Amino acid sequence: MDWNTFIKEEEMKDYFKKLKSFVENEYKTKVCYPSYDNIYEAFKLTPFDKVKVVILGQDPYHEENQAHGLSFSVLCEKLPPSLKNIYKEMASDLNVSVNQDGDLSYLAVQGVLLLNTTLTVEAHKANSHSKKGWDIFTDNVIKELNNSNNPIVFILWGNNSREKVKLITNPIHCIIESAHPSPLSAYHGFFGSRPFSRANEFLIKNNIEPIKWYK
């Protein structure tokens, strides 16, 4: 399986035809994020057979110069609170100083699929494109990864992501769950959860090169 084949197969399904029509109309008539060319950026940077870790987000950031197709990642200097907390936990977990420039592409090219459950959003309107079909698409992504013979770490932060645990049934994979890194919940189980070192421990145990989480 490769992502291009997977996406083409999904595009043939009725739900996706409706989704595609909706998304194209939204992008023509409104300001939406990420840019149209970056909707599938996560899949471009992390090929199916290279996936080692999946970090599942919700919908893209909805302000200007933020979303670029990778969950939690931004291309601007002003970091969203959730990303600040991710960096904080990364520094604590790995006992390192972390370059907090916002762009997580360096993780994607190492095999970390930074996947949002909804891939598009209207500007300034969180969850405006949820329940339009992206949830079906990304559920099918998770099911496809679940069928992989390569051990994968699924990192699920927050209730929305943790609902996906039912899709991950293959015992060769590792599931790491915790509260979401947002300020509302970070102190209720995210801080101290050590997802980065735990993911690497699993990868090393399975003779897979670990992720260099910081740069």
mmCIF file of C-alpha atoms in Angstrom:
data_model
loop_
_atom_site.group_PDB
_atom_site.id
_atom_site.type_symbol
_atom_site.label_atom_id
_atom_site.label_comp_id
_atom_site.label_asym_id
_atom_site.label_seq_id
_atom_site.Cartn_x
_atom_site.Cartn_y
_atom_site.Cartn_z
ATOM 1 C CA MET A 1 0.000 0.000 0.000
ATOM 2 C CA ASP A 2 1.075 3.562 -0.667
ATOM 3 C CA TRP A 3 -0.819 6.740 0.189
ATOM 4 C CA ASN A 4 -1.482 7.735 -3.423
ATOM 5 C CA THR A 5 -3.205 4.409 -4.066
ATOM 6 C CA PHE A 6 -5.104 4.656 -0.795
ATOM 7 C CA ILE A 7 -6.345 8.181 -1.520
ATOM 8 C CA LYS A 8 -7.402 7.253 -5.060
ATOM 9 C CA GLU A 9 -9.411 4.325 -3.693
ATOM 10 C CA GLU A 10 -11.110 6.567 -1.126
ATOM 11 C CA GLU A 11 -11.923 9.131 -3.819
ATOM 12 C CA MET A 12 -14.030 6.507 -5.597
ATOM 13 C CA LYS A 13 -16.347 6.125 -2.598
ATOM 14 C CA ASP A 14 -19.625 8.021 -2.293
ATOM 15 C CA TYR A 15 -18.767 9.690 1.019
ATOM 16 C CA PHE A 16 -15.559 11.123 -0.450
ATOM 17 C CA LYS A 17 -17.274 12.463 -3.561
ATOM 18 C CA LYS A 18 -19.573 14.493 -1.280
ATOM 19 C CA LEU A 19 -16.611 15.546 0.872
ATOM 20 C CA LYS A 20 -14.566 16.643 -2.126
ATOM 21 C CA SER A 21 -17.443 18.715 -3.489
ATOM 22 C CA PHE A 22 -17.909 20.387 -0.105
ATOM 23 C CA VAL A 23 -14.193 21.131 0.357
ATOM 24 C CA GLU A 24 -13.711 22.512 -3.144
ATOM 25 C CA ASN A 25 -16.700 24.828 -2.723
ATOM 26 C CA GLU A 26 -15.427 26.007 0.676
ATOM 27 C CA TYR A 27 -11.997 26.821 -0.717
ATOM 28 C CA LYS A 28 -13.517 28.697 -3.660
ATOM 29 C CA THR A 29 -15.886 30.801 -1.565
ATOM 30 C CA LYS A 30 -14.154 31.224 1.821
ATOM 31 C CA VAL A 31 -10.735 31.427 3.438
ATOM 32 C CA CYS A 32 -9.758 27.932 4.563
ATOM 33 C CA TYR A 33 -6.693 26.287 6.053
ATOM 34 C CA PRO A 34 -4.269 24.759 5.341
ATOM 35 C CA SER A 35 -3.619 25.930 1.770
ATOM 36 C CA TYR A 36 -5.282 23.638 -0.749
ATOM 37 C CA ASP A 37 -1.893 22.263 -1.835
ATOM 38 C CA ASN A 38 -1.055 21.287 1.747
ATOM 39 C CA ILE A 39 -4.172 19.317 2.650
ATOM 40 C CA TYR A 40 -2.309 16.008 2.216
ATOM 41 C CA GLU A 41 1.077 17.252 3.438
ATOM 42 C CA ALA A 42 1.285 14.625 6.189
ATOM 43 C CA PHE A 43 0.993 11.848 3.612
ATOM 44 C CA LYS A 44 3.532 13.467 1.286
ATOM 45 C CA LEU A 45 6.180 13.709 4.010
ATOM 46 C CA THR A 46 5.538 10.332 5.678
ATOM 47 C CA PRO A 47 5.077 7.448 3.205
ATOM 48 C CA PHE A 48 2.935 4.527 4.350
ATOM 49 C CA ASP A 49 5.804 2.044 4.625
ATOM 50 C CA LYS A 50 7.901 4.554 6.611
ATOM 51 C CA VAL A 51 5.344 5.242 9.351
ATOM 52 C CA LYS A 52 6.796 4.527 12.800
ATOM 53 C CA VAL A 53 4.610 6.783 14.957
ATOM 54 C CA VAL A 54 1.173 8.355 14.502
ATOM 55 C CA ILE A 55 0.311 11.509 16.464
ATOM 56 C CA LEU A 56 -3.379 12.206 16.108
ATOM 57 C CA GLY A 57 -4.755 15.742 16.290
ATOM 58 C CA GLN A 58 -8.249 17.142 15.718
ATOM 59 C CA ASP A 59 -8.826 19.788 13.053
ATOM 60 C CA PRO A 60 -6.211 22.214 11.707
ATOM 61 C CA TYR A 61 -5.390 25.498 13.410
ATOM 62 C CA HIS A 62 -7.797 28.081 12.040
ATOM 63 C CA GLU A 63 -5.800 31.324 12.157
ATOM 64 C CA GLU A 64 -3.566 32.768 9.452
ATOM 65 C CA ASN A 65 -0.007 31.437 8.973
ATOM 66 C CA GLN A 66 -0.519 28.447 11.253
ATOM 67 C CA ALA A 67 -1.790 25.209 9.669
ATOM 68 C CA HIS A 68 0.285 23.594 6.945
ATOM 69 C CA GLY A 69 -1.078 20.052 6.870
ATOM 70 C CA LEU A 70 0.669 18.502 9.887
ATOM 71 C CA SER A 71 -1.106 18.054 13.220
ATOM 72 C CA PHE A 72 0.099 20.464 15.940
ATOM 73 C CA SER A 73 2.720 22.008 13.612
ATOM 74 C CA VAL A 74 2.828 25.687 12.602
ATOM 75 C CA LEU A 75 4.939 27.852 10.324
ATOM 76 C CA CYS A 76 4.796 30.983 12.478
ATOM 77 C CA GLU A 77 6.787 32.252 15.448
ATOM 78 C CA LYS A 78 3.768 32.592 17.747
ATOM 79 C CA LEU A 79 3.208 29.088 19.055
ATOM 80 C CA PRO A 80 -0.289 27.803 19.928
ATOM 81 C CA PRO A 81 -0.628 26.828 23.606
ATOM 82 C CA SER A 82 -0.933 23.091 22.829
ATOM 83 C CA LEU A 83 2.344 23.113 20.912
ATOM 84 C CA LYS A 84 4.078 25.003 23.704
ATOM 85 C CA ASN A 85 2.990 22.251 26.091
ATOM 86 C CA ILE A 86 4.157 19.537 23.686
ATOM 87 C CA TYR A 87 7.608 21.134 23.629
ATOM 88 C CA LYS A 88 7.540 21.473 27.425
ATOM 89 C CA GLU A 89 6.776 17.762 27.883
ATOM 90 C CA MET A 90 9.366 16.839 25.246
ATOM 91 C CA ALA A 91 12.073 18.780 27.086
ATOM 92 C CA SER A 92 11.092 17.258 30.423
ATOM 93 C CA ASP A 93 10.678 13.711 29.118
ATOM 94 C CA LEU A 94 13.984 13.636 27.246
ATOM 95 C CA ASN A 95 15.889 16.008 29.565
ATOM 96 C CA VAL A 96 16.985 18.216 26.672
ATOM 97 C CA SER A 97 16.535 21.767 25.453
ATOM 98 C CA VAL A 98 14.225 21.884 22.436
ATOM 99 C CA ASN A 99 14.300 24.251 19.451
ATOM 100 C CA GLN A 100 10.751 25.599 19.599
ATOM 101 C CA ASP A 101 10.324 27.024 16.107
ATOM 102 C CA GLY A 102 6.881 25.451 15.584
ATOM 103 C CA ASP A 103 7.625 23.462 12.421
ATOM 104 C CA LEU A 104 7.397 19.715 13.068
ATOM 105 C CA SER A 105 8.308 18.667 9.520
ATOM 106 C CA TYR A 106 11.568 17.248 10.867
ATOM 107 C CA LEU A 107 9.493 14.617 12.681
ATOM 108 C CA ALA A 108 7.344 13.823 9.647
ATOM 109 C CA VAL A 109 10.365 12.967 7.499
ATOM 110 C CA GLN A 110 11.573 10.577 10.213
ATOM 111 C CA GLY A 111 8.348 8.559 10.110
ATOM 112 C CA VAL A 112 5.994 10.441 12.433
ATOM 113 C CA LEU A 113 2.609 10.745 10.715
ATOM 114 C CA LEU A 114 1.184 14.011 12.056
ATOM 115 C CA LEU A 115 -2.459 13.314 11.272
ATOM 116 C CA ASN A 116 -5.479 15.464 12.037
ATOM 117 C CA THR A 117 -8.826 13.668 12.155
ATOM 118 C CA THR A 118 -10.244 16.524 10.028
ATOM 119 C CA LEU A 119 -7.906 17.846 7.340
ATOM 120 C CA THR A 120 -9.451 21.250 6.561
ATOM 121 C CA VAL A 121 -11.120 24.143 8.400
ATOM 122 C CA GLU A 122 -12.699 27.508 7.637
ATOM 123 C CA ALA A 123 -10.732 30.493 8.950
ATOM 124 C CA HIS A 124 -11.586 31.462 12.547
ATOM 125 C CA LYS A 125 -14.144 28.648 12.896
ATOM 126 C CA ALA A 126 -12.890 25.614 14.784
ATOM 127 C CA ASN A 127 -14.452 22.292 13.751
ATOM 128 C CA SER A 128 -16.275 23.948 10.838
ATOM 129 C CA HIS A 129 -15.351 21.063 8.510
ATOM 130 C CA SER A 130 -15.882 18.239 10.991
ATOM 131 C CA LYS A 131 -18.617 15.658 10.334
ATOM 132 C CA LYS A 132 -18.336 16.302 6.594
ATOM 133 C CA GLY A 133 -16.521 13.070 5.731
ATOM 134 C CA TRP A 134 -12.946 13.644 6.865
ATOM 135 C CA ASP A 135 -13.658 11.531 9.942
ATOM 136 C CA ILE A 136 -14.484 8.564 7.693
ATOM 137 C CA PHE A 137 -11.344 9.162 5.643
ATOM 138 C CA THR A 138 -9.017 9.355 8.636
ATOM 139 C CA ASP A 139 -10.684 6.383 10.331
ATOM 140 C CA ASN A 140 -9.860 4.434 7.186
ATOM 141 C CA VAL A 141 -6.271 5.712 7.366
ATOM 142 C CA ILE A 142 -6.002 4.344 10.908
ATOM 143 C CA LYS A 143 -7.556 1.021 9.859
ATOM 144 C CA GLU A 144 -5.053 0.736 7.015
ATOM 145 C CA LEU A 145 -2.155 1.432 9.385
ATOM 146 C CA ASN A 146 -3.601 -1.051 11.870
ATOM 147 C CA ASN A 147 -3.301 -3.722 9.169
ATOM 148 C CA SER A 148 0.379 -2.933 8.643
ATOM 149 C CA ASN A 149 2.892 -5.640 9.492
ATOM 150 C CA ASN A 150 5.300 -2.978 10.745
ATOM 151 C CA PRO A 151 4.991 -2.152 14.470
ATOM 152 C CA ILE A 152 3.654 1.394 14.882
ATOM 153 C CA VAL A 153 3.242 3.636 17.926
ATOM 154 C CA PHE A 154 -0.139 5.400 18.075
ATOM 155 C CA ILE A 155 -0.042 8.476 20.329
ATOM 156 C CA LEU A 156 -3.576 9.533 21.243
ATOM 157 C CA TRP A 157 -4.002 12.816 23.127
ATOM 158 C CA GLY A 158 -7.425 13.857 24.378
ATOM 159 C CA ASN A 159 -10.871 12.302 24.224
ATOM 160 C CA ASN A 160 -11.416 12.702 20.481
ATOM 161 C CA SER A 161 -8.192 10.894 19.646
ATOM 162 C CA ARG A 162 -8.675 8.270 22.330
ATOM 163 C CA GLU A 163 -11.984 7.262 20.747
ATOM 164 C CA LYS A 164 -9.914 5.874 17.873
ATOM 165 C CA VAL A 165 -8.397 3.209 20.109
ATOM 166 C CA LYS A 166 -11.161 0.839 19.014
ATOM 167 C CA LEU A 167 -9.729 0.922 15.477
ATOM 168 C CA ILE A 168 -6.285 -0.237 16.622
ATOM 169 C CA THR A 169 -6.702 -3.963 17.191
ATOM 170 C CA ASN A 170 -3.451 -5.395 15.857
ATOM 171 C CA PRO A 171 -1.383 -6.542 18.878
ATOM 172 C CA ILE A 172 1.940 -5.720 17.216
ATOM 173 C CA HIS A 173 1.258 -1.992 17.644
ATOM 174 C CA CYS A 174 1.745 0.220 20.707
ATOM 175 C CA ILE A 175 -0.888 2.664 21.991
ATOM 176 C CA ILE A 176 0.085 5.603 24.194
ATOM 177 C CA GLU A 177 -2.888 7.541 25.554
ATOM 178 C CA SER A 178 -3.103 10.631 27.729
ATOM 179 C CA ALA A 179 -4.927 13.896 28.249
ATOM 180 C CA HIS A 180 -4.676 16.531 25.522
ATOM 181 C CA PRO A 181 -1.765 19.028 25.634
ATOM 182 C CA SER A 182 -4.152 22.009 25.618
ATOM 183 C CA PRO A 183 -3.956 24.313 28.668
ATOM 184 C CA LEU A 184 -7.350 23.039 29.831
ATOM 185 C CA SER A 185 -6.155 19.472 30.266
ATOM 186 C CA ALA A 186 -2.352 19.357 30.158
ATOM 187 C CA TYR A 187 -2.093 19.246 33.953
ATOM 188 C CA HIS A 188 -4.629 16.410 34.114
ATOM 189 C CA GLY A 189 -2.464 13.674 32.656
ATOM 190 C CA PHE A 190 -0.478 15.053 29.738
ATOM 191 C CA PHE A 191 2.468 16.458 31.653
ATOM 192 C CA GLY A 192 4.505 13.556 32.947
ATOM 193 C CA SER A 193 3.063 11.035 30.470
ATOM 194 C CA ARG A 194 6.472 10.682 28.738
ATOM 195 C CA PRO A 195 5.111 9.786 25.265
ATOM 196 C CA PHE A 196 8.359 10.499 23.428
ATOM 197 C CA SER A 197 10.674 8.267 25.447
ATOM 198 C CA ARG A 198 8.006 5.553 25.650
ATOM 199 C CA ALA A 199 7.591 5.601 21.871
ATOM 200 C CA ASN A 200 11.331 5.242 21.374
ATOM 201 C CA GLU A 201 11.547 2.406 23.891
ATOM 202 C CA PHE A 202 8.978 0.498 21.844
ATOM 203 C CA LEU A 203 10.729 1.216 18.543
ATOM 204 C CA ILE A 204 14.116 0.134 19.889
ATOM 205 C CA LYS A 205 12.583 -3.045 21.321
ATOM 206 C CA ASN A 206 11.310 -3.832 17.810
ATOM 207 C CA ASN A 207 14.684 -3.086 16.163
ATOM 208 C CA ILE A 208 13.370 0.124 14.587
ATOM 209 C CA GLU A 209 15.472 3.264 14.551
ATOM 210 C CA PRO A 210 14.087 5.639 17.215
ATOM 211 C CA ILE A 211 12.837 9.154 16.515
ATOM 212 C CA LYS A 212 15.089 12.138 17.193
ATOM 213 C CA TRP A 213 12.326 14.166 18.783
ATOM 214 C CA TYR A 214 14.222 17.423 19.232
ATOM 215 C CA LYS A 215 16.373 19.531 16.944
#
